[in-house]
Coordinates of C-alpha atoms and ligand atoms in Angstrom, one line a residue:
X96 CA 35.1 20.0 11.6
X97 CA 33.2 19.8 14.9
X98 CA 33.1 16.3 16.4
X99 CA 29.3 16.7 17.1
X100 CA 27.6 15.7 13.9
X101 CA 24.2 17.0 12.8
X102 CA 21.6 14.2 12.6
X103 CA 19.8 14.2 9.2
X104 CA 16.1 13.3 9.4
X105 CA 15.5 10.2 7.3
X106 CA 12.1 10.6 5.6
X107 CA 11.3 7.2 4.0
X108 CA 8.9 7.4 1.1
X109 CA 9.1 3.7 0.0
X110 CA 5.4 3.3 0.7
X111 CA 4.4 6.5 -1.3
X112 CA 6.8 7.6 -4.0
X113 CA 8.4 4.1 -4.1
X114 CA 5.0 2.3 -4.2
X115 CA 4.0 4.5 -7.2
X116 CA 6.6 2.8 -9.4
X117 CA 5.7 0.0 -11.8
X118 CA 5.5 -3.4 -10.2
X119 CA 6.0 -2.1 -6.6
X120 CA 2.4 -1.9 -5.4
X121 CA 1.6 -3.5 -2.1
X122 CA -1.5 -4.5 -0.3
X123 CA -2.5 -3.4 3.2
X124 CA -0.8 -6.2 5.1
X125 CA 2.3 -5.9 3.0
X126 CA 2.5 -2.2 3.7
X127 CA 2.0 -2.7 7.4
X128 CA 4.8 -5.3 7.5
X129 CA 7.0 -2.9 5.6
X130 CA 6.2 0.0 7.9
X131 CA 7.0 -2.2 11.0
X132 CA 10.4 -3.1 9.4
X133 CA 11.0 0.6 8.6
X134 CA 10.4 1.4 12.3
X135 CA 13.0 -1.3 13.2
X136 CA 15.4 0.4 10.8
X137 CA 14.6 3.5 12.8
X138 CA 13.7 5.9 10.0
X139 CA 12.5 9.2 11.4
X140 CA 9.4 9.6 9.2
X141 CA 7.4 7.1 7.2
X142 CA 5.5 8.5 4.3
X143 CA 2.8 5.9 4.4
X144 CA 0.8 6.9 1.2
X145 CA -1.4 9.4 -0.6
X146 CA -4.8 9.0 1.1
X147 CA -6.8 10.7 -1.6
X148 CA -5.3 8.5 -4.3
X149 CA -7.5 5.5 -3.5
X150 CA -9.4 3.8 -0.7
X151 CA -6.5 1.3 -0.5
X152 CA -4.0 4.0 0.1
X153 CA -6.3 5.7 2.6
X154 CA -6.7 2.4 4.6
X155 CA -3.0 1.7 4.6
X156 CA -2.1 5.2 5.9
X157 CA -4.8 4.8 8.6
X158 CA -3.7 1.4 9.6
X159 CA 0.0 2.4 9.8
X160 CA -1.0 5.5 11.8
X161 CA -2.9 3.4 14.2
X162 CA -0.5 0.5 14.5
X163 CA 3.1 1.7 14.0
X164 CA 3.4 4.0 17.0
X165 CA 7.1 4.7 17.5
X166 CA 7.7 6.7 14.3
X167 CA 6.4 9.8 12.7
X168 CA 3.8 9.0 10.0
X169 CA 3.2 11.3 7.0
X170 CA 0.5 11.3 4.4
X171 CA 0.7 13.2 1.1
X172 CA -1.9 15.7 -0.1
X173 CA -2.1 18.1 -3.1
X174 CA -2.6 21.7 -2.1
X175 CA -6.3 21.4 -2.2
X176 CA -8.9 21.1 0.6
X177 CA -10.3 17.7 -0.4
X178 CA -6.8 16.1 -0.3
X179 CA -5.8 17.7 3.0
X180 CA -9.1 16.7 4.7
X181 CA -8.7 13.1 3.5
X182 CA -5.1 13.0 4.6
X183 CA -6.0 14.1 8.1
X184 CA -8.9 11.6 8.3
X185 CA -6.3 8.9 7.9
X186 CA -3.5 10.5 9.9
X187 CA -5.4 11.6 12.9
X188 CA -4.7 8.3 14.7
X189 CA -1.0 8.6 14.5
X190 CA 1.1 9.1 17.6
X191 CA 3.2 11.7 15.6
X192 CA 1.2 12.7 12.5
X193 CA 2.6 14.9 9.6
X194 CA 0.6 16.3 6.7
X195 CA 2.7 16.6 3.6
X196 CA 1.2 19.0 1.1
X197 CA 2.6 20.1 -2.3
X198 CA 2.2 22.1 -5.4
X199 CA 4.4 22.5 -8.5
X200 CA 6.3 25.8 -8.7
X201 CA 8.3 25.6 -11.9
X202 CA 7.0 27.7 -14.9
X203 CA 6.9 24.5 -17.0
X204 CA 4.4 22.9 -14.6
X205 CA 2.5 26.1 -14.1
X206 CA 2.0 26.7 -17.8
X207 CA 1.4 23.1 -19.1
X208 CA 0.0 21.2 -16.1
X209 CA -1.6 23.5 -13.6
X210 CA -2.5 26.4 -16.0
X211 CA -2.2 28.8 -13.1
X212 CA -0.2 32.0 -12.5
X213 CA 2.6 32.3 -10.0
X214 CA 0.3 34.3 -7.7
X215 CA -2.4 31.6 -7.9
X216 CA 0.1 28.9 -7.0
X217 CA 1.5 31.0 -4.1
X218 CA -2.0 31.6 -2.7
X219 CA -2.9 27.9 -3.0
X220 CA 0.4 26.9 -1.2
X221 CA -0.3 29.3 1.7
X222 CA -3.9 28.2 2.0
X223 CA -3.0 24.5 1.9
X224 CA -0.4 25.0 4.7
X225 CA -2.8 27.0 6.8
X226 CA -5.5 24.3 6.5
X227 CA -3.1 21.5 7.3
X228 CA -1.8 23.5 10.2
X229 CA -5.3 23.8 11.6
X230 CA -5.3 20.0 11.9
X231 CA -1.8 19.2 12.9
X232 CA 1.3 21.0 14.2
X233 CA 3.8 19.1 11.9
X234 CA 3.3 20.3 8.3
X235 CA 5.6 19.7 5.4
X236 CA 5.4 21.7 2.2
X237 CA 7.0 20.7 -1.1
X238 CA 7.6 22.8 -4.1
X239 CA 7.2 20.2 -6.8
X240 CA 9.8 20.6 -9.6
X241 CA 11.8 23.0 -7.4
X242 CA 14.8 21.9 -9.4
X243 CA 13.5 23.9 -12.4
X244 CA 11.9 26.7 -10.5
X245 CA 13.2 30.2 -10.8
X246 CA 15.3 31.2 -7.8
X247 CA 13.4 34.3 -6.6
X248 CA 10.0 32.8 -7.0
X249 CA 11.1 29.7 -5.1
X250 CA 12.4 31.9 -2.3
X251 CA 9.0 33.7 -2.2
X252 CA 7.0 30.5 -1.9
X253 CA 9.3 29.1 0.7
X254 CA 9.1 32.3 2.8
X255 CA 5.3 32.5 2.5
X256 CA 4.7 28.9 3.5
X257 CA 7.0 29.1 6.5
X258 CA 5.0 32.1 7.6
X259 CA 1.8 30.1 7.1
X260 CA 3.2 27.5 9.5
X261 CA 5.2 24.9 7.5
X262 CA 7.7 23.2 9.8
X263 CA 9.5 21.3 6.9
X264 CA 10.2 22.8 3.5
X265 CA 11.0 20.1 0.9
X266 CA 12.9 21.0 -2.2
X267 CA 12.5 18.2 -4.7
X268 CA 14.5 17.6 -7.9
X269 CA 11.3 16.0 -9.3
X270 CA 12.8 15.1 -12.7
X271 CA 16.3 14.2 -11.5
X272 CA 17.9 16.9 -13.6
X273 CA 20.4 18.4 -11.1
X274 CA 24.1 18.0 -10.8
X275 CA 25.6 17.8 -7.3
X276 CA 27.5 21.0 -7.3
X277 CA 24.5 22.9 -8.7
X278 CA 22.2 21.3 -6.2
X279 CA 24.4 22.2 -3.3
X280 CA 24.7 25.8 -4.5
X281 CA 20.9 25.9 -4.9
X282 CA 20.4 25.0 -1.2
X283 CA 23.0 27.5 -0.1
X284 CA 21.4 30.3 -2.1
X285 CA 17.9 29.4 -0.7
X286 CA 19.2 29.4 2.9
X287 CA 20.8 32.8 2.3
X288 CA 17.7 34.3 0.6
X289 CA 15.3 32.9 3.3
X290 CA 17.2 32.9 6.6
X291 CA 14.2 31.7 8.5
X292 CA 14.3 28.5 6.5
X293 CA 16.8 26.9 8.8
X294 CA 15.8 28.8 11.9
X295 CA 12.1 28.1 11.9
X296 CA 11.9 25.0 9.7
X297 CA 13.8 22.1 8.5
X298 CA 15.1 22.2 4.9
X299 CA 14.5 18.9 3.1
X300 CA 15.7 17.5 -0.2
X301 CA 13.9 14.9 -2.4
X302 CA 16.0 13.8 -5.3
X303 CA 15.1 11.6 -8.2
X304 CA 17.6 9.4 -10.0
X305 CA 17.1 10.0 -13.7
X306 CA 20.8 10.8 -14.1
X307 CA 21.9 8.4 -11.4
X308 CA 22.8 11.3 -9.2
X309 CA 20.0 11.2 -6.5
X310 CA 22.3 10.2 -3.7
X311 CA 25.1 12.5 -4.7
X312 CA 22.6 15.4 -4.9
X313 CA 21.2 14.5 -1.5
X314 CA 24.7 14.6 0.0
X315 CA 25.4 17.9 -1.6
X316 CA 22.2 19.3 -0.2
X317 CA 23.1 18.2 3.3
X318 CA 26.5 19.8 2.9
X319 CA 24.7 23.0 2.3
X320 CA 22.1 23.2 5.0
X321 CA 19.5 20.4 4.3
X322 CA 18.4 18.6 7.5
X323 CA 16.1 16.0 6.0
X324 CA 16.6 13.6 3.2
X325 CA 13.7 11.9 1.4
X326 CA 14.6 8.5 0.1
X327 CA 13.4 4.9 -0.4
X328 CA 14.6 1.4 0.2
X329 CA 16.4 0.0 -2.9
X330 CA 16.0 3.4 -4.4
X331 CA 12.5 2.5 -5.8
X332 CA 10.3 5.3 -7.0
X333 CA 8.9 7.1 -10.0
X334 CA 10.9 6.4 -13.3
X335 CA 14.5 5.8 -12.3
X336 CA 13.6 6.0 -8.7
X337 CA 14.4 8.1 -5.6
X338 CA 17.6 8.5 -3.7
X339 CA 18.4 5.1 -2.2
X340 CA 18.2 5.1 1.6
X341 CA 20.9 2.5 2.1
X342 CA 23.4 4.3 -0.2
X343 CA 22.9 7.6 1.5
X344 CA 23.1 6.2 5.0
X345 CA 26.2 4.1 4.3
X346 CA 27.9 7.0 2.6
X347 CA 27.3 9.0 5.8
X348 CA 28.6 6.2 7.9
X349 CA 31.6 5.1 5.7
X350 CA 32.8 8.7 4.9
X351 CA 32.2 10.1 8.4
X352 CA 35.8 11.5 8.0
X353 CA 34.5 13.9 5.4
X354 CA 30.8 14.5 6.2
X355 CA 29.7 16.4 9.3
X356 CA 26.3 14.8 9.5
X357 CA 25.0 11.4 10.4
X358 CA 21.8 9.4 10.6
X359 CA 20.0 7.4 13.3
X360 CA 19.5 4.4 11.1
X361 CA 20.2 1.0 12.5
X362 CA 22.3 -0.1 9.6
X363 CA 22.3 -3.8 10.4
X364 CA 18.6 -3.7 9.5
X365 CA 19.3 -2.4 6.0
X366 CA 19.6 -5.8 4.2
X367 CA 16.6 -7.4 6.0
X368 CA 14.6 -4.3 4.9
X369 CA 15.8 -4.5 1.4
X370 CA 15.0 -8.2 1.2
X371 CA 11.5 -7.7 2.7
X372 CA 10.8 -5.2 -0.1
X373 CA 12.1 -7.5 -2.9
X374 CA 10.3 -10.5 -1.5
X375 CA 7.1 -8.5 -1.2
X376 CA 7.1 -6.8 -4.6
X377 CA 9.1 -9.4 -6.6
X378 CA 11.1 -6.4 -8.0
X379 CA 14.8 -7.3 -7.6
X380 CA 17.7 -5.0 -7.4
X381 CA 20.4 -5.2 -10.0
X382 CA 23.2 -7.6 -8.9
X383 CA 25.8 -4.8 -8.7
X384 CA 23.6 -2.4 -6.8
X385 CA 25.6 -0.6 -4.1
X386 CA 25.2 -1.9 -0.5
X387 CA 22.4 -4.5 -1.1
X388 CA 23.0 -6.0 -4.5
X389 CA 24.0 -9.7 -4.8
X390 CA 27.5 -8.7 -5.8
X391 CA 28.0 -5.9 -3.3
X392 CA 30.2 -8.1 -1.1
X393 CA 31.1 -10.7 -3.6
X394 CA 34.7 -11.2 -4.8
X395 CA 35.6 -13.3 -7.9
X396 CA 39.0 -12.1 -9.2
X397 CA 41.8 -14.3 -7.8
X398 CA 43.9 -11.3 -6.7
X399 CA 40.9 -9.8 -4.9
X400 CA 40.1 -13.2 -3.2
X401 CA 43.6 -13.6 -2.1
X402 CA 43.6 -10.1 -0.6
X403 CA 40.2 -10.6 1.0
X404 CA 41.4 -13.9 2.7
X405 CA 44.4 -12.0 4.1
X406 CA 42.5 -9.0 5.3
X407 CA 39.0 -7.8 4.1
X408 CA 40.2 -4.2 4.4
X409 CA 42.0 -4.8 1.1
X410 CA 38.8 -4.8 -0.9
X411 CA 35.9 -3.8 1.3
X412 CA 35.2 -0.3 2.5
X413 CA 32.4 -1.4 4.9
X414 CA 31.7 -4.8 6.4
X415 CA 28.8 -6.9 5.1
X416 CA 27.8 -7.3 8.8
X417 CA 27.4 -3.5 9.1
X418 CA 24.4 -3.7 6.7
X419 CA 23.0 -7.0 8.0
X420 CA 24.6 -9.4 5.5
X421 CA 26.1 -12.4 7.2
X422 CA 29.4 -12.5 5.4
X423 CA 31.3 -11.7 2.2
X424 CA 31.0 -14.0 -0.7
X425 CA 34.1 -15.4 -2.3
X426 CA 32.6 -16.6 -5.6
X427 CA 34.4 -19.6 -7.0
X428 CA 34.6 -19.3 -10.8
X429 CA 37.3 -19.3 -13.5
X430 CA 39.0 -16.3 -12.0
X431 CA 39.6 -17.9 -8.6
X432 CA 42.9 -19.0 -7.4
X433 CA 44.2 -21.9 -5.3
X434 CA 44.1 -20.0 -2.0
X435 CA 40.3 -19.3 -2.3
X436 CA 39.7 -22.9 -3.3
X437 CA 41.7 -24.4 -0.4
X438 CA 39.9 -22.0 1.9
X439 CA 36.4 -23.1 0.7
X440 CA 37.3 -26.8 0.9
X441 CA 38.5 -26.1 4.5
X442 CA 35.2 -24.4 5.3
X443 CA 33.5 -27.5 3.9
X444 CA 35.6 -29.7 6.3
X445 CA 38.3 -30.9 3.9
X446 CA 41.8 -29.8 4.6
X447 CA 43.6 -31.0 1.5
X448 CA 47.2 -32.0 1.2
X449 CA 49.2 -30.2 -1.5
X450 CA 48.9 -33.0 -4.1
X451 CA 45.2 -33.3 -3.4
X452 CA 44.8 -29.6 -3.8
X453 CA 46.7 -29.7 -7.1
X454 CA 44.4 -32.4 -8.4
X455 CA 41.3 -30.6 -7.1
X456 CA 42.4 -27.3 -8.6
X457 CA 42.8 -29.0 -12.0
X458 CA 39.4 -30.5 -11.9
X459 CA 38.0 -27.2 -10.6
X460 CA 39.4 -25.1 -13.5
X461 CA 38.1 -27.6 -16.0
X462 CA 34.6 -27.3 -14.5
X463 CA 34.9 -23.5 -14.2
X464 CA 35.4 -23.3 -17.9
X465 CA 32.1 -25.0 -18.5
X466 CA 30.1 -23.5 -15.6
X467 CA 29.9 -19.9 -14.5
X468 CA 29.7 -20.4 -10.7
X469 CA 30.9 -23.4 -8.9
X470 CA 28.7 -24.4 -6.0
X471 CA 29.5 -26.3 -2.8
X472 CA 27.8 -29.3 -4.3
X473 CA 30.3 -29.2 -7.3
X474 CA 33.2 -29.0 -4.9
X475 CA 31.9 -31.9 -2.9
X476 CA 31.5 -33.8 -6.1
X477 CA 35.1 -33.0 -7.0
X478 CA 36.2 -34.4 -3.7
X479 CA 34.1 -37.5 -3.8
X480 CA 34.5 -38.3 -7.4
X481 CA 37.9 -36.8 -8.4
X482 CA 40.0 -37.0 -5.3
X483 CA 38.7 -40.0 -3.4
X484 CA 38.3 -42.2 -6.5
X485 CA 35.2 -44.1 -5.6
X486 CA 34.9 -47.4 -7.5
X487 CA 31.6 -48.2 -9.3
X488 CA 30.1 -51.3 -7.7
X489 CA 26.9 -50.9 -9.6
X490 CA 26.6 -49.6 -13.2
X491 CA 23.4 -48.4 -14.9
X492 CA 22.4 -50.4 -17.9
X493 CA 18.9 -49.1 -18.6
X494 CA 15.7 -47.8 -17.0
X495 CA 12.1 -47.6 -17.9
X496 CA 9.6 -45.5 -16.1
X497 CA 5.9 -45.0 -16.2
X498 CA 4.3 -41.8 -14.8
X499 CA 1.3 -39.5 -15.3
X500 CA -1.7 -38.3 -13.4
X501 CA -3.9 -41.3 -14.3
X502 CA -1.6 -44.2 -13.6
X503 CA 0.3 -45.7 -10.7
X504 CA 4.0 -44.7 -11.3
X505 CA 6.5 -47.5 -11.6
X506 CA 10.0 -48.2 -12.8
X507 CA 12.1 -51.0 -14.1
X508 CA 15.8 -50.8 -13.6
X509 CA 18.6 -53.0 -14.9
X510 CA 22.0 -52.7 -13.2
X511 CA 25.3 -54.5 -13.8
X512 CA 27.2 -55.8 -10.8
X513 CA 30.8 -54.8 -11.7
X514 CA 32.3 -57.4 -9.4
X515 CA 30.7 -60.3 -11.1
X516 CA 29.7 -58.7 -14.5
X517 CA 26.1 -59.9 -14.0
X518 CA 22.9 -58.1 -14.8
X519 CA 20.3 -57.7 -12.2
X520 CA 16.8 -56.5 -13.0
X521 CA 14.0 -55.3 -10.6
X522 CA 10.9 -53.2 -10.6
X523 CA 8.9 -51.2 -8.1
X524 CA 5.9 -48.9 -7.9
X525 CA 6.2 -45.4 -6.3
X526 CA 4.4 -42.1 -5.5
X527 CA 6.0 -40.8 -8.7
X528 CA 8.6 -42.0 -11.2
X529 CA 11.5 -40.7 -9.1
X530 CA 10.5 -42.6 -6.0
X531 CA 9.8 -45.7 -8.2
X532 CA 13.3 -45.5 -9.6
X533 CA 14.9 -45.1 -6.2
X534 CA 12.9 -48.0 -4.8
X535 CA 13.9 -50.3 -7.7
X536 CA 17.5 -49.5 -7.2
X537 CA 17.3 -50.1 -3.5
X538 CA 15.8 -53.5 -4.1
X539 CA 18.7 -54.5 -6.3
X540 CA 21.5 -53.1 -4.2
X541 CA 20.1 -54.1 -0.8
X542 CA 20.0 -50.6 0.7
X543 CA 17.2 -48.4 1.8
X544 CA 17.7 -44.7 1.0
X545 CA 15.8 -41.5 1.9
X546 CA 16.1 -38.7 -0.5
X547 CA 16.5 -35.5 1.5
X548 CA 17.2 -33.0 -1.3
X549 CA 16.5 -33.2 -5.0
X550 CA 17.4 -30.5 -7.5
X551 CA 17.3 -30.3 -11.2
X552 CA 19.2 -27.6 -13.1
X553 CA 19.5 -27.2 -16.8
X554 CA 23.1 -26.8 -18.0
X555 CA 22.3 -26.1 -21.6
X556 CA 19.3 -24.3 -23.2
X557 CA 16.5 -25.3 -25.4
X558 CA 14.1 -28.3 -25.6
X559 CA 17.0 -30.8 -25.7
X560 CA 18.7 -29.1 -22.7
X561 CA 21.0 -31.3 -20.6
X562 CA 19.6 -31.5 -17.1
X563 CA 21.8 -32.0 -14.1
X564 CA 20.3 -33.8 -11.1
X565 CA 21.8 -33.3 -7.7
X566 CA 20.4 -35.2 -4.8
X567 CA 21.2 -36.0 -1.2
X568 CA 20.3 -39.5 0.1
X569 CA 20.5 -40.8 3.6
X570 CA 21.4 -44.5 4.0
X571 CA 21.4 -45.7 7.6
X572 CA 21.7 -42.1 9.0
X573 CA 24.7 -41.2 6.8
X574 CA 24.2 -38.7 4.0
X575 CA 25.7 -39.1 0.6
X576 CA 25.4 -36.9 -2.5
X577 CA 24.7 -38.1 -6.0
X578 CA 25.1 -36.1 -9.2
X579 CA 24.5 -36.9 -12.9
X580 CA 23.6 -35.2 -16.1
X581 CA 21.6 -36.4 -19.1
X582 CA 19.1 -35.0 -21.6
X583 CA 16.6 -37.3 -19.9
X584 CA 15.8 -36.1 -16.4
X585 CA 14.7 -39.6 -15.2
X586 CA 18.0 -41.1 -16.6
X587 CA 19.9 -38.4 -14.7
X588 CA 17.9 -39.1 -11.6
X589 CA 18.6 -42.8 -11.6
X590 CA 22.3 -42.2 -12.3
X591 CA 22.6 -39.6 -9.5
X592 CA 20.9 -42.0 -7.1
X593 CA 23.2 -44.8 -8.1
X594 CA 26.2 -42.4 -7.7
X595 CA 25.1 -41.9 -4.1
X596 CA 24.6 -45.7 -3.7
X597 CA 28.1 -46.5 -4.9
X598 CA 29.6 -44.0 -2.4
X599 CA 27.6 -45.5 0.5
X600 CA 28.7 -49.0 -0.4
X601 CA 32.3 -47.9 -0.7
X602 CA 32.2 -46.1 2.6
X603 CA 30.7 -49.2 4.3
X604 CA 33.3 -51.5 2.7
X605 CA 36.0 -49.1 3.9
X606 CA 34.9 -49.0 7.4
X607 CA 34.6 -52.8 7.6
X608 CA 38.1 -53.3 6.3
X609 CA 39.4 -50.7 8.7
X610 CA 37.7 -52.6 11.6
X611 CA 39.3 -55.8 10.3
X612 CA 42.7 -54.1 10.2
X613 CA 42.3 -52.9 13.8
X614 CA 41.3 -56.4 15.0
X615 CA 44.2 -57.9 13.1
X616 CA 46.6 -55.5 14.7
X617 CA 45.2 -56.6 18.1
X618 CA 43.8 -53.2 19.0
Ligands
KIV941 O1 9.1 14.2 -6.8 C1 8.4 15.0 -6.2 O2 8.4 16.2 -6.5 C2 7.5 14.5 -5.2 C3 6.7 15.4 -4.4 C4 5.3 15.1 -4.3 C5 7.4 15.6 -3.1 O3 7.4 13.3 -5.0
ZN942 ZN1 9.2 12.2 -5.9

């Protein structure tokens, strides 16, 4: 294999084929932001839309052509004059414009959709390329449903459109029907039957993912002469989508030992681009999606976590950083071992002694049986409640809150002072029942807290779900966490706040007695 690798042209069609898929439509500003990010990713061509399809599509292609200058911009057009004229109207502003025109060539499409003969389609294809060429040097022609087009006819259309001036010939597997070996052979035969295909033009492939083979088919095409791959971010596109850009690019990078081609993609921009798309459309990728899924760099099994902590090469074939993800995720759950737990505690600033770790691990496995994923807050609660054994100075007896959008919120709180076994009652108004509760507790315990984080999660389902409240409170510039669960969110809130109060009082008492000890020792 030669050391100089062929560079595959990455033709990104997220804004055209991708945008056509349900739930993925974007407005003009969103498309512009996406196009700018694709330029940062350094795709070679952005297919910005289908200008004849709607005024919105036209305006988006025009704006991208005008504003995103450092990348080639393509617009799609059927093989008819009105489409090509409109595409050029939008594309004329681009620094590097490309008209992409297409017509179906399979007998199924000719008979049922176009109701045209092979000769009529051939003539339309040639006329379309000639018209596009009169506007712009860079013309791409696609034989829609090439995957089901008869070999000789496909070669005839490809030959004629190259003669008419097409500089890229795209061979789509429109319905995602091909198998990798078959698709590779198809490309090889086409290059053999039409030698000018790779001499005068670039052979492109555009694979759909109906059988989950779009990326594999794209790789097979490149192994057999294709020089351009059409793909989308997160693999979005018609039906099951298009070949996923990130998967194709990372396969080229990771298996450079086997593949004699590469891409110019800045791979560190992959994850930011994927996130921009999901944040824009609200269409999330599956958790186990290759390269960009939530679990792509997550490890839960104890054996895997242990291996990862020794050397990430054990279970990762590419680094998360290479695709723009900050770091691998060691997910703490019931499959995790002590090594992973100790490591996470250490990251959180707690280097536990062996006996402490044993105790923490016991509490952790008990919790992991009830909860799927253990968060950092859970771990801190294990430390603060289970390992450090904080005594309860104040105990909750009962609360009463008033809230609503027509009344001033207020709360009454009754606490028991555990040192003297006396009940203390107080009340306070607040901006809402949560703030009223916190103020009432502050008045009783003699502290003044500021809640900096407040989260409610449901642990069980249904109307009587148990809600878990987690909050962070700052008392005198020191932050404490409080956590409690109850079927009543206000009850859980008051207990969580009191939990933080008890920790703060204990910490104060501890530091006072330490000071006394130091003075007593004459330091
Ligand atoms: O899938 C397809 O055939 C297409 C063409 C328009 C290129 O998207
Ligand atoms: Zn397509």
